[in-house]
């Protein structure tokens, strides 16, 4: 059985691949959590509400645009693997650093470890398919 998507498939079948599917779900959750953490950090940088919203939104938009251009599955530009991993490190790792920046070092460490493990697993799964 060939598990790579064909032209008619957008998502490869997950039957028989529960670890792959679980890691894909985890990766999606990390891709949502990291920008949220970045927004929170940007929001915490000022006292004035308008400036807080502007700073949080600016950091969030920068992360989303960077991800959409270079790391998303349908990214506009597809750099070599090292470039994609660099963007992932900046955005996802930035989310972990943002947690640290808002005063949650233990959560930041956990997020960082989970990001590294999930990304390593994803690349391992990709290289085997």
PDB file of C-alpha atoms in Angstrom:
ATOM      1  CA  UNK A   1       0.000   0.000   0.000  1.00  0.00           C
ATOM      2  CA  UNK A   2       1.383   3.352  -1.036  1.00  0.00           C
ATOM      3  CA  UNK A   3       0.661   6.107   1.531  1.00  0.00           C
ATOM      4  CA  UNK A   4       1.758   9.144  -0.429  1.00  0.00           C
ATOM      5  CA  UNK A   5      -1.036  11.431  -1.588  1.00  0.00           C
ATOM      6  CA  UNK A   6      -2.020  11.216  -5.228  1.00  0.00           C
ATOM      7  CA  UNK A   7      -3.220  14.130  -7.323  1.00  0.00           C
ATOM      8  CA  UNK A   8      -6.789  13.575  -6.077  1.00  0.00           C
ATOM      9  CA  UNK A   9      -5.828  13.321  -2.394  1.00  0.00           C
ATOM     10  CA  UNK A  10      -5.086  16.306  -0.236  1.00  0.00           C
ATOM     11  CA  UNK A  11      -4.415  14.369   2.966  1.00  0.00           C
ATOM     12  CA  UNK A  12      -2.741  10.950   2.913  1.00  0.00           C
ATOM     13  CA  UNK A  13      -4.723   8.132   4.501  1.00  0.00           C
ATOM     14  CA  UNK A  14      -4.004   7.645   8.203  1.00  0.00           C
ATOM     15  CA  UNK A  15      -5.086   4.019   8.540  1.00  0.00           C
ATOM     16  CA  UNK A  16      -2.120   2.044   9.820  1.00  0.00           C
ATOM     17  CA  UNK A  17      -0.222   5.235  10.613  1.00  0.00           C
ATOM     18  CA  UNK A  18      -1.518   6.324  14.027  1.00  0.00           C
ATOM     19  CA  UNK A  19       1.813   7.812  15.190  1.00  0.00           C
ATOM     20  CA  UNK A  20       2.092   9.867  12.039  1.00  0.00           C
ATOM     21  CA  UNK A  21      -1.490  11.105  12.438  1.00  0.00           C
ATOM     22  CA  UNK A  22      -0.989  11.905  16.124  1.00  0.00           C
ATOM     23  CA  UNK A  23       2.176  13.862  15.358  1.00  0.00           C
ATOM     24  CA  UNK A  24       0.451  15.759  12.542  1.00  0.00           C
ATOM     25  CA  UNK A  25      -2.281  16.774  15.002  1.00  0.00           C
ATOM     26  CA  UNK A  26       0.351  17.792  17.550  1.00  0.00           C
ATOM     27  CA  UNK A  27       2.208  19.803  14.884  1.00  0.00           C
ATOM     28  CA  UNK A  28      -1.009  21.621  13.995  1.00  0.00           C
ATOM     29  CA  UNK A  29      -1.645  22.454  17.654  1.00  0.00           C
ATOM     30  CA  UNK A  30       1.914  23.758  17.993  1.00  0.00           C
ATOM     31  CA  UNK A  31       1.440  25.858  14.851  1.00  0.00           C
ATOM     32  CA  UNK A  32      -1.589  27.468  16.508  1.00  0.00           C
ATOM     33  CA  UNK A  33      -0.090  27.786  19.994  1.00  0.00           C
ATOM     34  CA  UNK A  34       3.214  29.387  18.991  1.00  0.00           C
ATOM     35  CA  UNK A  35       1.687  32.429  17.253  1.00  0.00           C
ATOM     36  CA  UNK A  36      -0.728  32.806  20.179  1.00  0.00           C
ATOM     37  CA  UNK A  37       2.242  32.884  22.555  1.00  0.00           C
ATOM     38  CA  UNK A  38       3.981  35.408  20.320  1.00  0.00           C
ATOM     39  CA  UNK A  39       0.867  37.616  20.401  1.00  0.00           C
ATOM     40  CA  UNK A  40       0.763  37.328  24.201  1.00  0.00           C
ATOM     41  CA  UNK A  41       4.404  38.353  24.460  1.00  0.00           C
ATOM     42  CA  UNK A  42       3.937  41.324  22.123  1.00  0.00           C
ATOM     43  CA  UNK A  43       0.813  42.314  24.055  1.00  0.00           C
ATOM     44  CA  UNK A  44       2.822  42.326  27.287  1.00  0.00           C
ATOM     45  CA  UNK A  45       5.417  44.823  26.043  1.00  0.00           C
ATOM     46  CA  UNK A  46       3.573  48.057  26.812  1.00  0.00           C
ATOM     47  CA  UNK A  47       1.154  49.620  29.297  1.00  0.00           C
ATOM     48  CA  UNK A  48      -1.188  51.417  26.910  1.00  0.00           C
ATOM     49  CA  UNK A  49      -3.914  49.102  25.538  1.00  0.00           C
ATOM     50  CA  UNK A  50      -3.658  50.439  21.987  1.00  0.00           C
ATOM     51  CA  UNK A  51       0.108  49.926  21.934  1.00  0.00           C
ATOM     52  CA  UNK A  52      -0.318  46.467  23.479  1.00  0.00           C
ATOM     53  CA  UNK A  53      -2.784  45.462  20.771  1.00  0.00           C
ATOM     54  CA  UNK A  54      -0.559  46.911  18.054  1.00  0.00           C
ATOM     55  CA  UNK A  55       2.581  45.165  19.358  1.00  0.00           C
ATOM     56  CA  UNK A  56       0.820  41.838  19.833  1.00  0.00           C
ATOM     57  CA  UNK A  57      -0.799  42.033  16.421  1.00  0.00           C
ATOM     58  CA  UNK A  58       2.463  43.031  14.711  1.00  0.00           C
ATOM     59  CA  UNK A  59       4.332  40.060  16.155  1.00  0.00           C
ATOM     60  CA  UNK A  60       1.446  37.728  15.292  1.00  0.00           C
ATOM     61  CA  UNK A  61       1.181  38.976  11.710  1.00  0.00           C
ATOM     62  CA  UNK A  62       4.957  38.701  11.210  1.00  0.00           C
ATOM     63  CA  UNK A  63       4.909  35.072  12.397  1.00  0.00           C
ATOM     64  CA  UNK A  64       1.894  34.147  10.272  1.00  0.00           C
ATOM     65  CA  UNK A  65       3.302  35.781   7.138  1.00  0.00           C
ATOM     66  CA  UNK A  66       6.701  34.148   7.627  1.00  0.00           C
ATOM     67  CA  UNK A  67       5.032  30.760   8.107  1.00  0.00           C
ATOM     68  CA  UNK A  68       2.688  31.177   5.141  1.00  0.00           C
ATOM     69  CA  UNK A  69       5.474  32.219   2.808  1.00  0.00           C
ATOM     70  CA  UNK A  70       8.037  29.554   3.702  1.00  0.00           C
ATOM     71  CA  UNK A  71       6.842  26.763   6.041  1.00  0.00           C
ATOM     72  CA  UNK A  72       3.178  26.036   5.361  1.00  0.00           C
ATOM     73  CA  UNK A  73       2.322  22.917   3.344  1.00  0.00           C
ATOM     74  CA  UNK A  74       1.237  25.162   0.457  1.00  0.00           C
ATOM     75  CA  UNK A  75       3.815  27.878   1.040  1.00  0.00           C
ATOM     76  CA  UNK A  76       4.336  30.424  -1.713  1.00  0.00           C
ATOM     77  CA  UNK A  77       8.095  29.793  -1.677  1.00  0.00           C
ATOM     78  CA  UNK A  78       9.673  26.398  -0.947  1.00  0.00           C
ATOM     79  CA  UNK A  79      13.217  26.852   0.298  1.00  0.00           C
ATOM     80  CA  UNK A  80      15.413  23.795   0.856  1.00  0.00           C
ATOM     81  CA  UNK A  81      14.714  21.764   3.992  1.00  0.00           C
ATOM     82  CA  UNK A  82      17.229  23.790   6.009  1.00  0.00           C
ATOM     83  CA  UNK A  83      15.310  26.975   5.176  1.00  0.00           C
ATOM     84  CA  UNK A  84      11.955  25.467   6.161  1.00  0.00           C
ATOM     85  CA  UNK A  85      13.425  24.198   9.417  1.00  0.00           C
ATOM     86  CA  UNK A  86      14.909  27.639  10.097  1.00  0.00           C
ATOM     87  CA  UNK A  87      11.500  29.275   9.673  1.00  0.00           C
ATOM     88  CA  UNK A  88       9.952  26.628  11.916  1.00  0.00           C
ATOM     89  CA  UNK A  89      12.649  27.266  14.523  1.00  0.00           C
ATOM     90  CA  UNK A  90      12.011  31.009  14.393  1.00  0.00           C
ATOM     91  CA  UNK A  91       8.220  30.769  14.677  1.00  0.00           C
ATOM     92  CA  UNK A  92       7.780  27.704  16.888  1.00  0.00           C
ATOM     93  CA  UNK A  93      10.913  28.351  18.924  1.00  0.00           C
ATOM     94  CA  UNK A  94       9.877  31.993  19.134  1.00  0.00           C
ATOM     95  CA  UNK A  95       6.628  30.833  20.708  1.00  0.00           C
ATOM     96  CA  UNK A  96       8.592  29.007  23.396  1.00  0.00           C
ATOM     97  CA  UNK A  97      10.820  32.038  23.969  1.00  0.00           C
ATOM     98  CA  UNK A  98       7.710  34.218  24.145  1.00  0.00           C
ATOM     99  CA  UNK A  99       6.362  32.046  26.958  1.00  0.00           C
ATOM    100  CA  UNK A 100       9.630  32.561  28.775  1.00  0.00           C
ATOM    101  CA  UNK A 101       9.345  36.297  28.121  1.00  0.00           C
ATOM    102  CA  UNK A 102       5.937  36.503  29.785  1.00  0.00           C
ATOM    103  CA  UNK A 103       7.221  34.724  32.879  1.00  0.00           C
ATOM    104  CA  UNK A 104       6.521  31.033  32.304  1.00  0.00           C
ATOM    105  CA  UNK A 105       9.949  29.366  32.049  1.00  0.00           C
ATOM    106  CA  UNK A 106       8.728  25.817  32.784  1.00  0.00           C
ATOM    107  CA  UNK A 107       6.010  26.027  30.128  1.00  0.00           C
ATOM    108  CA  UNK A 108       8.568  27.503  27.723  1.00  0.00           C
ATOM    109  CA  UNK A 109      10.911  24.570  28.303  1.00  0.00           C
ATOM    110  CA  UNK A 110       8.111  22.039  27.791  1.00  0.00           C
ATOM    111  CA  UNK A 111       6.958  23.780  24.611  1.00  0.00           C
ATOM    112  CA  UNK A 112      10.526  23.898  23.300  1.00  0.00           C
ATOM    113  CA  UNK A 113      11.090  20.192  23.922  1.00  0.00           C
ATOM    114  CA  UNK A 114       7.746  19.263  22.336  1.00  0.00           C
ATOM    115  CA  UNK A 115       8.482  21.447  19.279  1.00  0.00           C
ATOM    116  CA  UNK A 116      11.877  19.816  18.746  1.00  0.00           C
ATOM    117  CA  UNK A 117      10.521  16.286  19.254  1.00  0.00           C
ATOM    118  CA  UNK A 118       7.517  16.816  16.984  1.00  0.00           C
ATOM    119  CA  UNK A 119       9.590  18.403  14.229  1.00  0.00           C
ATOM    120  CA  UNK A 120      12.181  15.611  14.419  1.00  0.00           C
ATOM    121  CA  UNK A 121       9.440  12.979  14.219  1.00  0.00           C
ATOM    122  CA  UNK A 122       7.789  14.734  11.290  1.00  0.00           C
ATOM    123  CA  UNK A 123      11.054  14.807   9.358  1.00  0.00           C
ATOM    124  CA  UNK A 124      11.703  11.158  10.214  1.00  0.00           C
ATOM    125  CA  UNK A 125       8.240  10.184   8.946  1.00  0.00           C
ATOM    126  CA  UNK A 126       8.745  12.231   5.765  1.00  0.00           C
ATOM    127  CA  UNK A 127      12.095  10.652   5.007  1.00  0.00           C
ATOM    128  CA  UNK A 128      10.602   7.162   5.323  1.00  0.00           C
ATOM    129  CA  UNK A 129       7.656   7.787   2.976  1.00  0.00           C
TER     130      UNK A 129
END
